[in-house]
C-alpha positions as a printed NumPy array, in Angstrom:
array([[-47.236, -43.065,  30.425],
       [-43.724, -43.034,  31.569],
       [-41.987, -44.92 ,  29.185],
       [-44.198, -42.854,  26.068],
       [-42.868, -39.514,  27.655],
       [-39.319, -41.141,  27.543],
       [-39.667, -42.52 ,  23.959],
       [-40.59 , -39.131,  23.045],
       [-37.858, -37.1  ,  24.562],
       [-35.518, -40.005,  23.291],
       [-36.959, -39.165,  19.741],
       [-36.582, -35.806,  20.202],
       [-32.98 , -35.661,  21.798],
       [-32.027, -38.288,  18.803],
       [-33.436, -35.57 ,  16.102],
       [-31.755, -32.788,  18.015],
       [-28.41 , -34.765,  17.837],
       [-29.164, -35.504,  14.267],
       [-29.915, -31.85 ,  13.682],
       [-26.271, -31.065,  15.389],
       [-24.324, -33.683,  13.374],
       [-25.907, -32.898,   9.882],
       [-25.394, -28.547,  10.384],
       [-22.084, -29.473,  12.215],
       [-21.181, -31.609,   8.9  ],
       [-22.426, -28.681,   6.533],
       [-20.525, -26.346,   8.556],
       [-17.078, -28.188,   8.516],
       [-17.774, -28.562,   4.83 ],
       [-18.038, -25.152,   3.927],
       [-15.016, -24.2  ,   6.042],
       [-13.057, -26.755,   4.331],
       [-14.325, -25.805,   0.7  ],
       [-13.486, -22.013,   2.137],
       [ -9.954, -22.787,   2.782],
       [ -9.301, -25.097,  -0.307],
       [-10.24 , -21.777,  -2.38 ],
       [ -8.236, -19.283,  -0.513],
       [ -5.092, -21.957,  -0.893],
       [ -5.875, -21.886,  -4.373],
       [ -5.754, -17.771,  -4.551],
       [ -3.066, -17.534,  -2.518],
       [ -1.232, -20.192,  -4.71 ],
       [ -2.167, -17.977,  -7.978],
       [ -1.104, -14.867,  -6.42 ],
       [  2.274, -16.438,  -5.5  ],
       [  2.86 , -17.598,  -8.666],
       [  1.618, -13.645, -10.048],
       [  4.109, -12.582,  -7.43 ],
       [  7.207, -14.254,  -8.553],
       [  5.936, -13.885, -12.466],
       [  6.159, -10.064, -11.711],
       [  9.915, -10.185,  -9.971],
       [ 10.814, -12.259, -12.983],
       [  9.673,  -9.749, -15.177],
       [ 11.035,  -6.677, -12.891],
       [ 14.999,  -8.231, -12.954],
       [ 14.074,  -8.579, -16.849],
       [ 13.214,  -5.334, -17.294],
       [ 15.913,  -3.755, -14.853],
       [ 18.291,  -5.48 , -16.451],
       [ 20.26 ,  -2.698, -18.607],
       [ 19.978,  -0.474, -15.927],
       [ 23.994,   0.658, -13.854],
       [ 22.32 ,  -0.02 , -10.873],
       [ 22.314,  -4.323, -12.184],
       [ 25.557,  -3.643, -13.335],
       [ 28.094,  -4.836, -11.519],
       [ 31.137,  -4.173, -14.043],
       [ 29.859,  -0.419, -15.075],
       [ 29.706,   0.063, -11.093],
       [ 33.412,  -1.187, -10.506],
       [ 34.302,   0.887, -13.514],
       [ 33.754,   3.826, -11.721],
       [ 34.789,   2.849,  -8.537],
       [ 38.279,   1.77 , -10.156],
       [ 38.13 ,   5.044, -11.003],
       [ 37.503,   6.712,  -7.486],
       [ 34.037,   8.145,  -7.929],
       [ 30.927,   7.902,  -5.461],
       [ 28.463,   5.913,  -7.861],
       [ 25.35 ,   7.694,  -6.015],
       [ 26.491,  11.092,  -6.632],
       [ 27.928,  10.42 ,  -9.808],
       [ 24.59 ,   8.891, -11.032],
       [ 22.746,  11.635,  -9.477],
       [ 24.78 ,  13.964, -11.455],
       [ 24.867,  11.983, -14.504],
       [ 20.705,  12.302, -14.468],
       [ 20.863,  15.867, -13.22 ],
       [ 23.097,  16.993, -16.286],
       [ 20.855,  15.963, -19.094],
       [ 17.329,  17.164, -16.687],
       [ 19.378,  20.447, -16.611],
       [ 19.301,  21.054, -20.319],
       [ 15.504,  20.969, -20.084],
       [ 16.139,  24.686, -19.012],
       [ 17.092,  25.918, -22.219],
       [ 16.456,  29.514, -23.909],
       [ 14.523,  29.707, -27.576],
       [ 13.463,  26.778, -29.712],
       [ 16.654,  24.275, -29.785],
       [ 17.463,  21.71 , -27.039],
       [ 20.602,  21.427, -26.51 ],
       [ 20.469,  17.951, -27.034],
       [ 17.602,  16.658, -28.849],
       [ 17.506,  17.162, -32.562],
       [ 13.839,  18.064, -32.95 ],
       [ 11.993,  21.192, -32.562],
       [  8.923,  21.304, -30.835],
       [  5.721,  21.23 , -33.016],
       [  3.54 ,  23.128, -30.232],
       [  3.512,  25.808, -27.536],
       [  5.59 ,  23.523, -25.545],
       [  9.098,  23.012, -24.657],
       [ 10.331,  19.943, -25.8  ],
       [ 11.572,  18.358, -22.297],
       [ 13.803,  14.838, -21.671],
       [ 11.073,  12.817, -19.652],
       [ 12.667,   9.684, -18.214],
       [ 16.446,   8.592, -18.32 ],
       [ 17.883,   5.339, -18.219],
       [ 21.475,   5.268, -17.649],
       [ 22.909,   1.46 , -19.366],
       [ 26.607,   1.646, -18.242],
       [ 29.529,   3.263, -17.654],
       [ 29.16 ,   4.765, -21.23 ],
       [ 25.332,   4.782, -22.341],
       [ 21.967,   6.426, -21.776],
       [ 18.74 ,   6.185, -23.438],
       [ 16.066,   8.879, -22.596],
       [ 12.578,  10.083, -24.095],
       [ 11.609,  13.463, -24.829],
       [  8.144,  15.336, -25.477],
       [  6.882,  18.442, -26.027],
       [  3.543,  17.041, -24.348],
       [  1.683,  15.89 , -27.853],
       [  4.968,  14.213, -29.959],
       [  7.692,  11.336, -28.59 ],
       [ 10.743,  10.369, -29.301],
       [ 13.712,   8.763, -27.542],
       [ 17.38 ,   9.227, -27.917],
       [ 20.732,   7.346, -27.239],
       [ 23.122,   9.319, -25.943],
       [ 26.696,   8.016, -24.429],
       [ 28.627,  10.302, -21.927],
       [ 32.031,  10.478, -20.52 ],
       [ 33.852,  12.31 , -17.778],
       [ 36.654,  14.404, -18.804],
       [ 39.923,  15.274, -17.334],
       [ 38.567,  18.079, -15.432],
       [ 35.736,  15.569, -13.648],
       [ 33.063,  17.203, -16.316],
       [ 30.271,  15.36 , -17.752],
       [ 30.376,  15.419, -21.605],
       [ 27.164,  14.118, -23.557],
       [ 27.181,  13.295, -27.789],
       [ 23.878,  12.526, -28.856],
       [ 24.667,   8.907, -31.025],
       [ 20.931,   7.826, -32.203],
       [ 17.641,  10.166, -31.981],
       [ 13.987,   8.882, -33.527],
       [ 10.789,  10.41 , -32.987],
       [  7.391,   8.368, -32.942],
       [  5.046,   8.974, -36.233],
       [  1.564,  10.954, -34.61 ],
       [ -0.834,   8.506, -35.767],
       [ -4.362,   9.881, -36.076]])
């Protein structure tokens, strides 16, 4: 009777340990698989990640704050870059706050109740600026260089003006 109640709890504690191995196995397994796909996502993502700063020095690219000779240009000349940026953008904002229907830069007239307005400003260089303008239903962008005069004021002549075709 002894040695049956031994083969049974030897049976037993043998299934039990088999039991162990096999959900210790599948457990492992699943952990692993786990990890291999979160290398993978984190692999995809780093590759999104870089894709993206690739494409943000791309696109930044004409932009004064890249460049490196516009910059020097107007250090050589003895300005503070930050405030003369600041004021470079603040100049053509300003003529947003203009009386009756002319801008006093863009060459359209609005076609509704609206203002047309500059939107967003790009300053190039030392000597260029694109911009877009709206008057909240119609678009159009404009190139526009600038220069500082004698008396440290900024001077802006519109060069090249288009306006988008309302489709629909």
């Amino acid at each position: 009777m002894k040695s049956r109640v031994f083969m049974y709890l030897f049976i037993f504690s043998t299934l039990i340990i088999i039991f162990q191995y096999v959900n210790s196995k599948n457990i492992i397994d699943k952990y692993e698989k786990d990890i291999k796909t979160y290398k993978a996502k984190i692999e995809t993502q780093e590759k999104a990640i870089v894709d993206l700063e690739e494409q943000n020095f791309d696109l930044n690219y004409f932009n004064i704050d890249r460049n490196d000779n516009a910059l020097d240009y107007f250090i050589a000349q003895g300005y503070n870059v930050d405030e003369l940026i600041a004021a470079i953008t603040e100049g053509l904002y300003d003529m947003n706050n203009y009386e009756g229907e002319d801008h006093p830069i863009v060459p359209f007239v609005s076609m509704t109740n609206s203002k047309l307005l500059i939107n967003k400003i790009r300053i190039v260089n030392h000597r260029w600026i694109l911009a877009n303008f709206t008057d909240g239903e119609h678009w159009g962008e404009i190139f526009v260089t600038y220069n500082i005069d004698e008396n440290n004021d900024l001077k802006y002549k519109l060069v090249e003006y288009f306006m988008y075709p309302k489709l629909g």
